[in-house]
XYZ file of C-alpha atoms in Angstrom:
344
model
C 207.575 150.565 148.058
C 209.760 153.341 149.417
C 212.480 152.555 147.420
C 210.700 151.952 144.174
C 208.928 155.204 144.673
C 211.692 157.220 145.054
C 212.947 156.324 141.636
C 209.788 155.917 139.716
C 207.174 153.426 140.440
C 202.909 148.924 138.598
C 199.559 144.637 137.156
C 196.625 139.144 133.707
C 198.234 136.054 133.792
C 199.780 133.320 131.877
C 199.127 133.232 128.260
C 196.400 131.627 129.534
C 195.253 134.334 131.865
C 193.296 137.401 131.360
C 191.135 137.570 128.420
C 190.065 141.372 129.148
C 190.078 141.873 125.407
C 188.622 140.783 122.841
C 190.204 140.397 118.747
C 190.959 142.998 116.995
C 193.276 144.143 113.985
C 196.128 147.218 113.398
C 195.471 150.379 114.548
C 198.529 152.006 113.410
C 198.957 153.137 109.659
C 201.741 151.828 107.556
C 204.109 148.372 108.234
C 206.951 148.188 110.490
C 209.595 149.096 108.147
C 212.235 147.877 110.789
C 213.824 151.548 110.763
C 212.512 153.939 113.233
C 209.084 152.589 113.230
C 207.730 150.755 116.576
C 205.257 147.704 116.372
C 203.704 147.435 119.654
C 201.631 144.785 120.327
C 198.873 145.078 123.011
C 195.417 143.653 124.524
C 194.674 146.620 126.503
C 192.010 149.050 125.610
C 192.638 150.266 121.853
C 191.863 153.764 122.413
C 194.128 153.719 125.637
C 197.186 152.328 123.324
C 196.506 154.624 120.403
C 196.818 157.542 123.088
C 200.272 156.125 124.271
C 201.454 155.466 120.597
C 200.520 158.889 119.408
C 202.109 160.347 122.633
C 205.097 158.815 121.910
C 205.245 159.649 118.401
C 204.781 163.530 119.896
C 207.420 163.321 122.027
C 209.854 161.057 119.899
C 208.993 161.778 116.507
C 209.292 157.838 115.533
C 205.962 156.148 114.269
C 204.324 153.749 116.469
C 202.291 150.568 114.817
C 199.765 149.387 117.549
C 198.635 145.741 116.936
C 195.587 144.924 119.106
C 193.863 141.535 119.917
C 193.329 139.467 122.884
C 196.079 138.325 124.948
C 196.090 134.444 124.043
C 195.647 135.584 120.552
C 199.034 137.548 120.577
C 201.033 135.054 122.573
C 199.998 132.606 119.898
C 200.732 134.978 117.127
C 204.251 135.713 118.887
C 204.788 131.771 118.587
C 204.298 131.681 115.125
C 206.610 134.387 114.195
C 209.279 132.852 116.210
C 211.930 133.067 113.554
C 210.724 136.448 112.062
C 209.193 138.294 115.035
C 207.265 141.320 113.917
C 206.592 142.999 117.108
C 209.203 145.117 118.934
C 207.257 145.522 122.204
C 204.286 143.493 124.377
C 202.273 145.952 126.558
C 199.700 144.538 128.970
C 198.023 141.397 129.415
C 195.648 141.620 132.607
C 198.951 141.100 134.907
C 202.103 138.997 135.157
C 201.417 135.570 134.387
C 201.155 135.578 130.609
C 204.901 137.245 130.705
C 205.850 134.412 133.062
C 204.596 131.907 130.828
C 206.490 133.456 127.823
C 209.478 133.371 129.069
C 209.876 129.565 128.744
C 208.258 130.146 125.133
C 211.325 132.013 123.919
C 209.350 134.804 122.589
C 210.295 137.855 124.738
C 214.282 139.130 125.877
C 215.515 140.974 128.758
C 215.437 144.274 129.079
C 215.022 146.666 131.737
C 214.112 150.334 131.445
C 216.974 152.787 133.574
C 213.869 153.829 135.838
C 213.273 150.284 137.161
C 217.059 149.180 137.312
C 216.795 150.182 141.242
C 213.225 148.229 141.927
C 212.806 145.457 143.822
C 211.966 142.339 142.255
C 208.525 141.976 144.870
C 207.628 144.781 147.103
C 205.115 144.015 149.641
C 204.055 140.929 148.105
C 203.498 142.165 144.589
C 205.994 141.118 141.907
C 207.170 144.241 139.899
C 209.583 142.978 137.617
C 210.865 139.310 136.304
C 214.264 138.528 138.500
C 216.175 138.268 135.106
C 214.422 141.510 133.516
C 212.310 139.461 131.094
C 209.642 142.071 131.598
C 208.831 145.259 133.786
C 205.542 146.476 135.087
C 204.044 149.532 133.989
C 200.667 149.959 136.402
C 198.805 147.973 139.262
C 195.899 146.156 138.760
C 193.538 144.744 142.093
C 191.287 142.203 141.699
C 188.372 142.649 143.895
C 184.446 143.425 144.114
C 182.472 146.251 141.816
C 178.757 146.818 143.279
C 176.049 148.969 142.204
C 175.544 152.154 145.011
C 171.755 151.992 143.910
C 171.262 148.402 144.934
C 173.888 148.064 147.991
C 175.438 150.090 150.505
C 179.164 150.765 151.128
C 178.738 149.287 154.888
C 176.687 146.247 153.653
C 178.922 145.591 150.724
C 181.089 142.553 150.852
C 184.744 142.886 152.235
C 186.175 139.495 151.915
C 185.928 136.380 149.753
C 184.093 135.088 152.271
C 181.680 137.723 152.271
C 180.645 136.684 149.019
C 179.130 133.717 150.503
C 176.541 135.529 152.639
C 172.969 134.006 151.800
C 172.061 137.593 151.248
C 173.820 137.836 147.958
C 172.083 134.336 146.502
C 171.240 135.372 142.934
C 172.403 139.048 142.835
C 176.558 137.744 142.283
C 178.527 137.654 138.670
C 182.198 136.525 138.411
C 183.751 135.504 135.083
C 184.069 132.004 134.004
C 187.453 130.792 135.518
C 187.444 128.181 132.088
C 187.278 131.018 129.950
C 188.669 134.523 131.791
C 191.928 135.001 132.812
C 190.627 137.448 135.860
C 188.619 134.821 136.943
C 191.402 132.168 136.857
C 193.659 134.195 138.827
C 190.840 134.237 141.489
C 190.467 130.582 141.678
C 194.605 130.212 141.563
C 194.809 132.725 144.339
C 192.368 131.142 146.750
C 193.682 127.652 146.137
C 197.151 128.911 147.029
C 195.990 130.245 150.294
C 193.639 127.357 151.351
C 194.513 124.520 149.581
C 192.625 122.640 146.287
C 189.900 120.692 148.525
C 188.784 124.173 150.473
C 189.316 125.854 147.084
C 186.938 123.299 145.286
C 184.252 123.729 147.674
C 184.227 127.432 148.095
C 183.613 128.242 144.644
C 180.941 125.498 144.532
C 179.160 127.552 147.057
C 180.261 130.747 144.740
C 178.907 129.166 141.640
C 175.540 128.487 143.380
C 174.884 132.342 144.373
C 175.888 133.793 140.660
C 172.612 134.229 138.624
C 175.417 134.534 135.689
C 178.865 133.199 135.042
C 180.026 135.159 131.978
C 182.883 134.182 129.509
C 184.146 137.862 129.456
C 186.019 139.231 132.400
C 184.563 142.699 132.286
C 180.980 141.596 131.725
C 180.078 141.159 135.161
C 180.961 144.898 136.016
C 178.936 145.809 133.117
C 175.991 143.714 134.771
C 176.551 145.507 137.835
C 176.476 148.963 135.980
C 173.153 148.298 134.628
C 171.746 146.450 137.666
C 171.636 143.030 136.308
C 173.642 141.939 139.445
C 174.442 143.736 142.764
C 177.890 142.706 143.113
C 180.594 141.439 140.789
C 184.434 140.263 140.972
C 186.669 142.037 138.231
C 189.469 144.514 138.365
C 189.308 147.910 139.846
C 189.475 149.738 136.643
C 186.760 148.215 134.709
C 184.596 149.414 137.653
C 185.915 152.884 137.984
C 185.605 153.601 134.350
C 181.922 152.788 134.492
C 181.881 155.625 137.501
C 183.358 157.985 135.626
C 180.525 157.499 132.884
C 178.230 158.364 135.719
C 177.227 154.783 136.431
C 176.052 153.855 139.918
C 179.276 151.978 140.569
C 181.712 151.725 143.232
C 184.866 149.345 144.350
C 185.852 147.338 147.230
C 189.339 146.117 147.920
C 188.805 142.738 149.496
C 190.723 142.307 152.867
C 193.657 139.868 150.890
C 193.899 139.982 147.017
C 195.748 139.550 144.072
C 197.423 142.798 143.163
C 199.384 142.562 139.823
C 201.698 144.958 137.863
C 200.569 144.651 134.611
C 203.984 144.805 132.251
C 205.831 145.362 128.994
C 208.865 143.250 127.482
C 210.663 143.637 124.381
C 209.860 141.313 122.099
C 213.087 138.569 121.041
C 214.832 139.464 117.974
C 212.218 142.115 116.934
C 213.034 144.292 114.044
C 213.599 147.257 116.070
C 215.173 146.691 119.488
C 216.096 149.884 120.180
C 212.918 151.658 119.396
C 211.272 148.906 121.680
C 213.593 150.012 124.332
C 212.626 153.428 124.125
C 209.011 152.680 123.954
C 209.562 150.966 127.222
C 211.130 153.978 128.810
C 208.664 155.967 127.324
C 205.783 153.707 129.541
C 207.272 154.682 132.931
C 207.700 158.718 132.172
C 205.288 160.938 133.563
C 203.716 161.346 130.169
C 202.733 157.809 129.652
C 201.649 157.563 133.044
C 199.825 160.577 132.937
C 197.737 158.486 129.926
C 197.261 155.444 132.031
C 195.807 157.524 135.204
C 193.443 159.487 132.948
C 192.509 155.967 131.888
C 191.928 154.934 135.862
C 194.650 152.583 136.067
C 196.786 153.156 138.673
C 200.074 154.444 138.379
C 203.383 153.386 139.355
C 205.258 156.564 138.931
C 204.685 158.493 142.310
C 204.509 161.752 140.419
C 201.594 160.748 138.745
C 198.086 161.042 140.908
C 195.748 157.964 140.454
C 192.352 159.340 139.460
C 190.963 156.367 141.669
C 190.932 156.059 145.362
C 193.675 153.630 145.129
C 197.538 154.190 144.776
C 200.413 152.020 145.502
C 200.637 152.960 149.107
C 197.208 152.200 150.095
C 196.682 148.915 148.583
C 199.669 147.126 149.019
C 198.762 145.905 152.688
C 195.811 143.792 150.843
C 198.207 142.343 148.342
C 198.355 138.407 148.257
C 202.035 137.138 147.324
C 201.385 134.406 144.393
C 203.605 131.468 143.979
C 204.337 131.981 140.499
C 206.071 128.405 140.003
C 202.706 126.958 141.512
C 200.389 128.907 138.815
C 202.422 127.791 136.305
C 202.540 124.086 136.808
C 198.989 124.025 137.854
C 197.318 126.907 135.960
C 196.162 124.136 132.743
C 194.893 121.431 135.236
C 192.949 123.537 137.498
C 191.420 125.684 134.737
C 190.281 122.423 133.040
C 188.834 120.655 135.902
C 186.257 123.697 136.441
C 183.739 122.447 134.057
C 184.146 118.614 135.774
C 184.495 119.848 139.419
C 181.753 122.859 139.345
C 178.268 122.107 138.968
């Protein structure tokens, strides 16, 4: 990633992926008047997005209205608003997949911030930006295993996806429901891309038999680990490190090979304040914004910002599994819909 790192160096899931966020409402005051004010749509943690908006206002003086909702809700809203868009920027969705889907839906438009112009599209198996400029990564998300350090030692914690099938984890694992959670859909699609569908369905039937619960929420299994309701859970890295920062006995394992996604931002097509939207996208790669993301235990892309977790661009890239985005887009709905009929 050296070429990207020199400039300023980031992770979903198709509209279909990622339910890391619940429904919500506006967190900004006042309406976007189409002037200097900017409207940001984001499914990321409300307090995080508020902090980003406040820093932008402090630095640039323009008002940022944050509208928070789940990824699917926001995508559907942007679809309904085609012809009269209300947002200028969309940030976050658990990774690139919902943004890939949005290109064909014609709700976003091409814009690459100046600091990302020289980035390669794919670096070490991680897609950092869209080949035609429809989105730019902001940070990196790693799919892996959280574990309760009171119940599991680092030595015995699973290190590969196959390790989850060890009989010692029977009744002690949780992972999100792939029919509901984009986090888990990513897990299923990634495994099938590597090993084929037949072997994939066999694996996930065995994994399901290991689980004591399969909640719909992407973050619920990690919370269960923090509460001692599960020994091991599948989830994103920042979920585990947030619990750890709160003093809970949780740690995180990056599997030998696993999906690592840039979590992007994009300019909404025909938004009311495109210039403001572009300025906000430039800001998101600045040291100010990247420091805020790092403070929330996300992996920053800017090499000048130190991660607050043990994970960084340099030490995770060799774990990345390259995703076949075309295959994901073609098969996502089918695979997701087949989960309930194939997994008993």
